[in-house]
Amino acid sequence: MRLFTALTGACLLVAASIAVSAPPHPAPPQFRADPDWLKLPPGLAIGEVSAVAVDAQDRLWVLHRPRTLSKEDGPRAAPPVLLFDRNGNYLRGFGGPSAAYDWPSSEHSIAVDRKGRVWIAGNSRTDPSGADDMLLEFDNQGRFLRQIGHRGASKGDLDTANLHAPADIAVDDAAHDVYVADGYGNRRVIVFDSETGAFKRMWSAFGAPPPAEAAPAPRAAGAPFTPETGEGPQGFNGVHGVELSRDGLVYVSDRNNQRIQVFTHAGRFVKQAFVDRNMASPQTASGIAFSPDAKQRWLYVADWGNSAVLILDRASLATVATIGGKGSAPGSFTGPHLIATDSKGVLYVAEVQGRRLQRLVPMGR
């Protein structure tokens, strides 16, 4: 596990814990890894873990990909949506193909609103039966409520009825808005009415309309490149995460452009910051989460390609600490994807290639 220098005068943390680089005051939280906390029944197996959400009771909603299990483990596949209590005890699961809705070919993102409704999206664009161009809504018992869009039906970035392999979901309960980072096939954030499914608004980078042209492919990790400077491209490229802060802002991770952009709820651009720009992997900002304090001082960002979680000061968007590094040990990462925090500040990291959900507990708890 990679260790980082802690605060001035402090010692390195003990094994299975995580130290952070020396920050300005006040100090960001430090974390320790809590291994083997998730208690999946012995008869069940999980594949790639793509997403995690925390509900109002601090319960964990975990999304995984049963079809990524080996042939041997396939018969033991757990349901794609799993519910655990805050201590990691398994409560129940649901989901999977049905005649009532278009279940995703590649499970990607999950969100839970204050009414306990569960929102699911997938990111496949290669399935012969059609791309995952839809958003599904269930109640917390797994009963199907609504589908927005349809499999293989996208007409592109100006289509207000369908998505195109969306990446992340956030719900504004007060405004009845559901925000979707529609970023694998499209280049936009799109907002629907959470009660009716009706289209409301959409935008791309800097609050502009989605560009007409397709996004360029990101460079290969480790390939030679000319370091990027300036404000970056005018369109999103791989818009992957979306989260809503309590003070009325929308945070969007533009993964292939290595940045976070911040908007008002109406889509007006506020500011941006680059996340591990010009690193070995060009795909950085993936999942986003906030610290639970009243002002949500800290912004956590998963760097997908460089195997770390960064801590940013939310006011300045300056990176003040780094957690992790590539590896399979507790506190290291392989494919940190979408992330979430609970009311106690515990940070949960869904790892795709790592096939696990890590629990990082603030020091002192």
Tab-separated table of C-alpha atoms in Angstrom:
chain	number	residue	atom	x	y	z
A	1	MET	CA	0.000	0.000	0.000
A	2	ARG	CA	1.259	3.474	-0.803
A	3	LEU	CA	1.711	5.626	2.322
A	4	PHE	CA	1.725	9.410	2.395
A	5	THR	CA	3.255	11.844	4.854
A	6	ALA	CA	0.734	12.833	7.482
A	7	LEU	CA	0.400	16.170	9.241
A	8	THR	CA	3.516	17.908	10.535
A	9	GLY	CA	5.015	16.049	13.462
A	10	ALA	CA	2.802	12.998	13.050
A	11	CYS	CA	3.979	9.486	12.381
A	12	LEU	CA	2.982	7.292	9.495
A	13	LEU	CA	-0.232	5.444	10.152
A	14	VAL	CA	-0.254	1.764	11.034
A	15	ALA	CA	-0.816	-1.035	8.528
A	16	ALA	CA	-4.271	-1.159	6.922
A	17	SER	CA	-4.651	2.594	7.371
A	18	ILE	CA	-4.190	5.455	4.964
A	19	ALA	CA	-2.185	8.633	5.496
A	20	VAL	CA	-2.548	11.791	3.454
A	21	SER	CA	-0.095	14.370	2.149
A	22	ALA	CA	0.542	17.480	4.234
A	23	PRO	CA	-2.323	19.954	3.615
A	24	PRO	CA	-3.040	23.551	4.568
A	25	HIS	CA	-5.159	24.140	7.664
A	26	PRO	CA	-7.759	23.008	8.467
A	27	ALA	CA	-6.619	19.499	7.728
A	28	PRO	CA	-8.715	17.180	5.559
A	29	PRO	CA	-9.819	13.900	7.099
A	30	GLN	CA	-7.502	10.922	7.324
A	31	PHE	CA	-8.835	7.434	6.749
A	32	ARG	CA	-8.116	3.850	7.682
A	33	ALA	CA	-9.164	0.919	5.529
A	34	ASP	CA	-11.675	-1.473	7.081
A	35	PRO	CA	-11.073	-4.833	5.345
A	36	ASP	CA	-13.487	-7.757	5.305
A	37	TRP	CA	-16.400	-5.658	6.532
A	38	LEU	CA	-18.893	-6.645	3.819
A	39	LYS	CA	-20.798	-9.763	4.858
A	40	LEU	CA	-22.180	-11.386	1.723
A	41	PRO	CA	-23.951	-14.705	2.403
A	42	PRO	CA	-21.676	-17.663	1.530
A	43	GLY	CA	-24.015	-18.863	-1.205
A	44	LEU	CA	-23.721	-15.636	-3.197
A	45	ALA	CA	-20.946	-14.217	-5.392
A	46	ILE	CA	-20.410	-10.741	-6.823
A	47	GLY	CA	-18.678	-9.646	-10.020
A	48	GLU	CA	-17.378	-6.230	-10.970
A	49	VAL	CA	-18.651	-3.662	-8.470
A	50	SER	CA	-19.613	-0.575	-10.447
A	51	ALA	CA	-21.466	1.713	-8.031
A	52	VAL	CA	-22.555	2.418	-4.467
A	53	ALA	CA	-25.164	4.753	-2.987
A	54	VAL	CA	-26.018	5.587	0.629
A	55	ASP	CA	-29.639	6.157	1.639
A	56	ALA	CA	-31.133	8.320	4.409
A	57	GLN	CA	-30.618	5.487	6.921
A	58	ASP	CA	-26.941	5.074	6.005
A	59	ARG	CA	-27.743	1.775	4.336
A	60	LEU	CA	-25.617	0.823	1.328
A	61	TRP	CA	-27.045	0.129	-2.099
A	62	VAL	CA	-24.451	-1.688	-4.188
A	63	LEU	CA	-24.602	-2.369	-7.927
A	64	HIS	CA	-22.526	-5.157	-9.456
A	65	ARG	CA	-22.311	-7.026	-12.761
A	66	PRO	CA	-23.365	-10.672	-12.367
A	67	ARG	CA	-22.450	-11.437	-15.980
A	68	THR	CA	-18.770	-10.745	-15.233
A	69	LEU	CA	-18.558	-13.753	-12.911
A	70	SER	CA	-16.681	-16.837	-14.077
A	71	LYS	CA	-18.530	-19.832	-15.444
A	72	GLU	CA	-17.894	-21.608	-12.160
A	73	ASP	CA	-19.247	-18.771	-10.008
A	74	GLY	CA	-22.122	-17.831	-12.309
A	75	PRO	CA	-24.686	-20.117	-10.618
A	76	ARG	CA	-23.987	-18.309	-7.316
A	77	ALA	CA	-24.461	-14.823	-8.769
A	78	ALA	CA	-26.024	-12.383	-6.335
A	79	PRO	CA	-28.810	-10.098	-7.609
A	80	PRO	CA	-27.319	-7.040	-9.335
A	81	VAL	CA	-28.758	-4.634	-6.717
A	82	LEU	CA	-27.691	-5.442	-3.155
A	83	LEU	CA	-28.730	-3.742	0.085
A	84	PHE	CA	-26.517	-3.818	3.196
A	85	ASP	CA	-26.818	-2.085	6.553
A	86	ARG	CA	-24.050	0.320	7.602
A	87	ASN	CA	-22.168	-2.550	9.269
A	88	GLY	CA	-22.037	-4.545	6.050
A	89	ASN	CA	-24.786	-7.046	6.879
A	90	TYR	CA	-26.672	-8.238	3.806
A	91	LEU	CA	-30.382	-7.378	3.859
A	92	ARG	CA	-31.777	-8.222	0.399
A	93	GLY	CA	-31.290	-7.862	-3.336
A	94	PHE	CA	-33.223	-7.504	-6.568
A	95	GLY	CA	-32.929	-6.721	-10.257
A	96	GLY	CA	-32.085	-8.418	-13.511
A	97	PRO	CA	-33.760	-8.946	-16.894
A	98	SER	CA	-37.560	-8.755	-17.048
A	99	ALA	CA	-40.317	-8.464	-19.624
A	100	ALA	CA	-41.532	-5.361	-17.764
A	101	TYR	CA	-38.479	-3.183	-18.512
A	102	ASP	CA	-35.140	-3.050	-20.341
A	103	TRP	CA	-32.554	-4.177	-17.813
A	104	PRO	CA	-29.031	-2.858	-18.636
A	105	SER	CA	-26.574	-5.127	-20.397
A	106	SER	CA	-23.788	-3.555	-18.311
A	107	GLU	CA	-24.850	-2.330	-14.867
A	108	HIS	CA	-23.121	0.996	-14.236
A	109	SER	CA	-24.725	3.459	-11.799
A	110	ILE	CA	-27.166	3.609	-8.887
A	111	ALA	CA	-28.774	6.423	-6.894
A	112	VAL	CA	-31.305	6.449	-4.055
A	113	ASP	CA	-33.556	9.438	-3.411
A	114	ARG	CA	-35.078	10.573	-0.108
A	115	LYS	CA	-38.264	8.652	-0.839
A	116	GLY	CA	-36.189	5.487	-1.012
A	117	ARG	CA	-36.614	5.074	-4.756
A	118	VAL	CA	-33.721	3.357	-6.494
A	119	TRP	CA	-32.474	4.580	-9.879
A	120	ILE	CA	-30.394	2.329	-12.155
A	121	ALA	CA	-28.524	2.930	-15.429
A	122	GLY	CA	-26.179	0.938	-17.656
A	123	ASN	CA	-23.367	1.872	-20.006
A	124	SER	CA	-23.273	-0.799	-22.729
A	125	ARG	CA	-22.996	0.340	-26.340
A	126	THR	CA	-21.887	-3.010	-27.780
A	127	ASP	CA	-24.697	-5.429	-26.929
A	128	PRO	CA	-26.208	-6.814	-30.177
A	129	SER	CA	-29.704	-6.245	-28.782
A	130	GLY	CA	-29.037	-2.510	-28.391
A	131	ALA	CA	-27.318	0.043	-26.197
A	132	ASP	CA	-28.326	0.882	-22.622
A	133	ASP	CA	-30.217	4.044	-23.565
A	134	MET	CA	-32.581	4.056	-20.583
A	135	LEU	CA	-32.953	4.925	-16.900
A	136	LEU	CA	-34.916	2.652	-14.553
A	137	GLU	CA	-36.704	3.508	-11.309
A	138	PHE	CA	-37.737	1.020	-8.586
A	139	ASP	CA	-39.082	1.314	-5.070
A	140	ASN	CA	-36.848	0.115	-2.255
A	141	GLN	CA	-38.416	-3.347	-2.335
A	142	GLY	CA	-37.466	-3.784	-5.989
A	143	ARG	CA	-40.878	-3.084	-7.520
A	144	PHE	CA	-40.579	-1.478	-10.949
A	145	LEU	CA	-41.911	2.080	-11.155
A	146	ARG	CA	-40.753	3.796	-14.354
A	147	GLN	CA	-38.456	3.646	-17.366
A	148	ILE	CA	-37.119	6.734	-19.129
A	149	GLY	CA	-35.831	5.966	-22.631
A	150	HIS	CA	-35.541	2.608	-24.389
A	151	ARG	CA	-32.853	0.127	-25.343
A	152	GLY	CA	-31.010	1.038	-28.539
A	153	ALA	CA	-33.269	4.045	-29.197
A	154	SER	CA	-30.864	7.009	-28.851
A	155	LYS	CA	-30.837	9.576	-31.637
A	156	GLY	CA	-27.862	11.422	-30.201
A	157	ASP	CA	-27.174	14.399	-27.967
A	158	LEU	CA	-30.279	16.330	-28.966
A	159	ASP	CA	-32.623	13.425	-28.177
A	160	THR	CA	-34.701	14.412	-25.138
A	161	ALA	CA	-36.530	11.076	-24.826
A	162	ASN	CA	-33.597	8.655	-24.650
A	163	LEU	CA	-30.169	8.468	-23.054
A	164	HIS	CA	-27.104	6.837	-24.615
A	165	ALA	CA	-25.114	4.623	-22.226
A	166	PRO	CA	-25.321	7.018	-19.233
A	167	ALA	CA	-22.697	7.022	-16.510
A	168	ASP	CA	-24.130	8.456	-13.260
A	169	ILE	CA	-27.301	9.706	-11.567
A	170	ALA	CA	-28.172	12.295	-8.884
A	171	VAL	CA	-31.624	13.260	-7.585
A	172	ASP	CA	-32.801	16.653	-6.317
A	173	ASP	CA	-35.778	15.647	-4.173
A	174	ALA	CA	-37.014	19.182	-3.485
A	175	ALA	CA	-37.078	20.216	-7.149
A	176	HIS	CA	-38.190	16.772	-8.436
A	177	ASP	CA	-35.165	16.653	-10.737
A	178	VAL	CA	-33.081	13.638	-11.710
A	179	TYR	CA	-29.698	14.541	-13.197
A	180	VAL	CA	-27.942	12.074	-15.509
A	181	ALA	CA	-24.301	12.208	-16.601
A	182	ASP	CA	-25.038	10.957	-20.110
A	183	GLY	CA	-21.437	10.435	-21.018
A	184	TYR	CA	-20.510	7.141	-22.659
A	185	GLY	CA	-22.496	7.675	-25.847
A	186	ASN	CA	-23.427	11.356	-25.458
A	187	ARG	CA	-21.645	14.495	-24.220
A	188	ARG	CA	-24.115	16.090	-21.835
A	189	VAL	CA	-25.794	16.354	-18.468
A	190	ILE	CA	-29.536	15.876	-18.932
A	191	VAL	CA	-32.281	16.542	-16.363
A	192	PHE	CA	-35.686	14.838	-16.167
A	193	ASP	CA	-38.664	15.312	-13.871
A	194	SER	CA	-38.308	12.616	-11.228
A	195	GLU	CA	-42.088	12.297	-10.829
A	196	THR	CA	-43.158	12.180	-14.487
A	197	GLY	CA	-40.018	11.375	-16.491
A	198	ALA	CA	-40.472	14.502	-18.623
A	199	PHE	CA	-37.382	16.213	-20.078
A	200	LYS	CA	-36.394	19.498	-18.397
A	201	ARG	CA	-32.992	20.719	-19.612
A	202	MET	CA	-29.494	19.697	-20.701
A	203	TRP	CA	-26.023	21.136	-21.247
A	204	SER	CA	-22.416	20.255	-22.029
A	205	ALA	CA	-19.079	21.694	-20.862
A	206	PHE	CA	-19.079	25.348	-19.781
A	207	GLY	CA	-22.908	25.279	-19.916
A	208	ALA	CA	-22.988	25.245	-23.723
A	209	PRO	CA	-25.335	23.054	-25.795
A	210	PRO	CA	-23.964	19.557	-26.517
A	211	PRO	CA	-21.530	19.666	-29.464
A	212	ALA	CA	-22.616	18.197	-32.779
A	213	GLU	CA	-19.426	16.210	-33.332
A	214	ALA	CA	-18.435	12.993	-31.576
A	215	ALA	CA	-15.874	13.175	-28.780
A	216	PRO	CA	-12.287	12.233	-29.649
A	217	ALA	CA	-10.943	9.005	-28.209
A	218	PRO	CA	-8.693	9.482	-25.178
A	219	ARG	CA	-5.017	8.743	-25.602
A	220	ALA	CA	-3.756	5.386	-24.438
A	221	ALA	CA	-2.461	5.295	-20.873
A	222	GLY	CA	1.285	5.831	-20.822
A	223	ALA	CA	1.468	6.907	-24.479
A	224	PRO	CA	3.635	9.946	-25.369
A	225	PHE	CA	1.685	13.206	-25.385
A	226	THR	CA	2.029	16.957	-25.359
A	227	PRO	CA	1.034	18.280	-21.916
A	228	GLU	CA	-2.287	20.089	-22.006
A	229	THR	CA	-2.686	23.667	-20.853
A	230	GLY	CA	-5.446	26.268	-20.805
A	231	GLU	CA	-9.114	25.785	-19.987
A	232	GLY	CA	-9.489	22.529	-21.910
A	233	PRO	CA	-11.909	21.387	-24.625
A	234	GLN	CA	-15.245	23.127	-25.088
A	235	GLY	CA	-17.282	19.906	-24.992
A	236	PHE	CA	-17.532	17.120	-22.429
A	237	ASN	CA	-15.652	13.929	-23.209
A	238	GLY	CA	-16.647	11.018	-21.031
A	239	VAL	CA	-18.884	12.919	-18.612
A	240	HIS	CA	-18.884	10.305	-15.873
A	241	GLY	CA	-20.075	11.607	-12.510
A	242	VAL	CA	-22.706	14.030	-11.244
A	243	GLU	CA	-23.424	15.108	-7.660
A	244	LEU	CA	-25.476	17.907	-6.082
A	245	SER	CA	-24.166	19.982	-3.184
A	246	ARG	CA	-26.383	21.424	-0.460
A	247	ASP	CA	-25.620	24.998	-1.567
A	248	GLY	CA	-27.270	24.572	-4.951
A	249	LEU	CA	-24.381	23.526	-7.190
A	250	VAL	CA	-23.956	20.664	-9.651
A	251	TYR	CA	-20.550	18.954	-9.748
A	252	VAL	CA	-19.713	17.051	-12.930
A	253	SER	CA	-16.671	14.862	-13.601
A	254	ASP	CA	-15.470	15.143	-17.194
A	255	ARG	CA	-13.281	12.060	-17.073
A	256	ASN	CA	-11.491	12.072	-20.431
A	257	ASN	CA	-10.841	15.809	-20.093
A	258	GLN	CA	-9.345	15.312	-16.606
A	259	ARG	CA	-11.496	17.882	-14.859
A	260	ILE	CA	-14.386	18.729	-12.573
A	261	GLN	CA	-16.808	21.405	-13.726
A	262	VAL	CA	-19.303	23.151	-11.443
A	263	PHE	CA	-22.700	24.544	-12.519
A	264	THR	CA	-25.861	26.032	-11.116
A	265	HIS	CA	-28.955	23.832	-11.235
A	266	ALA	CA	-29.967	25.698	-14.382
A	267	GLY	CA	-26.715	24.658	-16.083
A	268	ARG	CA	-24.819	27.939	-15.842
A	269	PHE	CA	-21.072	27.341	-15.642
A	270	VAL	CA	-19.447	28.479	-12.365
A	271	LYS	CA	-15.860	27.183	-12.287
A	272	GLN	CA	-13.644	24.191	-12.986
A	273	ALA	CA	-10.524	22.435	-11.732
A	274	PHE	CA	-8.293	19.835	-13.320
A	275	VAL	CA	-7.838	16.464	-11.653
A	276	ASP	CA	-4.413	14.835	-12.062
A	277	ARG	CA	-4.001	16.587	-15.401
A	278	ASN	CA	-1.239	15.216	-17.649
A	279	MET	CA	-0.811	12.067	-15.589
A	280	ALA	CA	0.087	8.689	-17.124
A	281	SER	CA	-3.573	7.849	-17.580
A	282	PRO	CA	-5.708	10.524	-19.248
A	283	GLN	CA	-8.909	9.177	-17.679
A	284	THR	CA	-9.003	10.702	-14.217
A	285	ALA	CA	-12.094	12.226	-12.580
A	286	SER	CA	-14.651	9.446	-12.224
A	287	GLY	CA	-16.871	9.293	-9.122
A	288	ILE	CA	-17.624	12.269	-6.851
A	289	ALA	CA	-18.735	12.518	-3.213
A	290	PHE	CA	-18.866	15.194	-0.486
A	291	SER	CA	-17.887	15.196	3.170
A	292	PRO	CA	-21.020	15.153	5.390
A	293	ASP	CA	-20.371	18.341	7.402
A	294	ALA	CA	-22.869	21.160	7.006
A	295	LYS	CA	-20.730	23.070	4.498
A	296	GLN	CA	-19.487	19.930	2.724
A	297	ARG	CA	-15.970	21.318	2.934
A	298	TRP	CA	-14.258	18.367	1.224
A	299	LEU	CA	-14.849	17.003	-2.248
A	300	TYR	CA	-13.717	13.428	-2.904
A	301	VAL	CA	-12.876	12.460	-6.483
A	302	ALA	CA	-11.963	8.975	-7.708
A	303	ASP	CA	-9.103	9.013	-10.227
A	304	TRP	CA	-10.044	5.984	-12.286
A	305	GLY	CA	-6.932	5.660	-14.420
A	306	ASN	CA	-4.298	6.512	-11.820
A	307	SER	CA	-5.750	4.378	-9.005
A	308	ALA	CA	-6.320	6.989	-6.321
A	309	VAL	CA	-8.953	9.045	-4.537
A	310	LEU	CA	-8.210	12.754	-4.261
A	311	ILE	CA	-9.438	15.140	-1.571
A	312	LEU	CA	-10.203	18.644	-2.840
A	313	ASP	CA	-11.050	21.738	-0.857
A	314	ARG	CA	-14.539	22.347	-2.243
A	315	ALA	CA	-14.346	26.143	-2.046
A	316	SER	CA	-11.072	26.488	-3.962
A	317	LEU	CA	-11.122	23.132	-5.799
A	318	ALA	CA	-7.467	22.743	-4.828
A	319	THR	CA	-6.275	19.172	-4.346
A	320	VAL	CA	-5.054	18.896	-0.743
A	321	ALA	CA	-4.510	15.166	-0.259
A	322	THR	CA	-4.318	11.844	-2.066
A	323	ILE	CA	-5.527	8.461	-0.867
A	324	GLY	CA	-4.276	5.162	-2.191
A	325	GLY	CA	-2.331	3.953	-5.183
A	326	LYS	CA	-2.580	0.979	-7.491
A	327	GLY	CA	-2.862	-2.401	-5.785
A	328	SER	CA	-5.105	-4.940	-4.147
A	329	ALA	CA	-4.204	-4.262	-0.504
A	330	PRO	CA	-6.750	-2.469	1.684
A	331	GLY	CA	-6.550	1.241	0.916
A	332	SER	CA	-5.080	0.695	-2.544
A	333	PHE	CA	-7.248	0.618	-5.655
A	334	THR	CA	-7.796	-1.164	-8.947
A	335	GLY	CA	-10.380	0.706	-10.960
A	336	PRO	CA	-11.873	3.140	-8.387
A	337	HIS	CA	-15.138	4.026	-10.078
A	338	LEU	CA	-18.164	5.567	-8.337
A	339	ILE	CA	-18.029	6.570	-4.671
A	340	ALA	CA	-20.268	7.700	-1.802
A	341	THR	CA	-20.099	8.924	1.805
A	342	ASP	CA	-22.426	8.325	4.738
A	343	SER	CA	-23.525	10.664	7.536
A	344	LYS	CA	-20.475	9.734	9.653
A	345	GLY	CA	-17.980	10.568	6.915
A	346	VAL	CA	-17.228	6.975	5.959
A	347	LEU	CA	-16.079	6.829	2.342
A	348	TYR	CA	-17.151	3.910	0.119
A	349	VAL	CA	-15.286	3.157	-3.115
A	350	ALA	CA	-16.695	0.797	-5.753
A	351	GLU	CA	-13.861	-0.881	-7.650
A	352	VAL	CA	-14.591	-2.390	-11.044
A	353	GLN	CA	-11.461	-4.431	-11.752
A	354	GLY	CA	-10.883	-4.869	-8.031
A	355	ARG	CA	-14.368	-6.453	-7.720
A	356	ARG	CA	-14.923	-5.102	-4.242
A	357	LEU	CA	-16.462	-2.265	-2.260
A	358	GLN	CA	-13.905	-0.637	0.015
A	359	ARG	CA	-14.868	1.045	3.272
A	360	LEU	CA	-12.577	3.859	4.417
A	361	VAL	CA	-13.292	5.060	7.947
A	362	PRO	CA	-12.245	8.520	9.200
A	363	MET	CA	-9.454	8.296	11.769
A	364	GLY	CA	-10.749	8.658	15.312
A	365	ARG	CA	-13.988	6.799	14.623
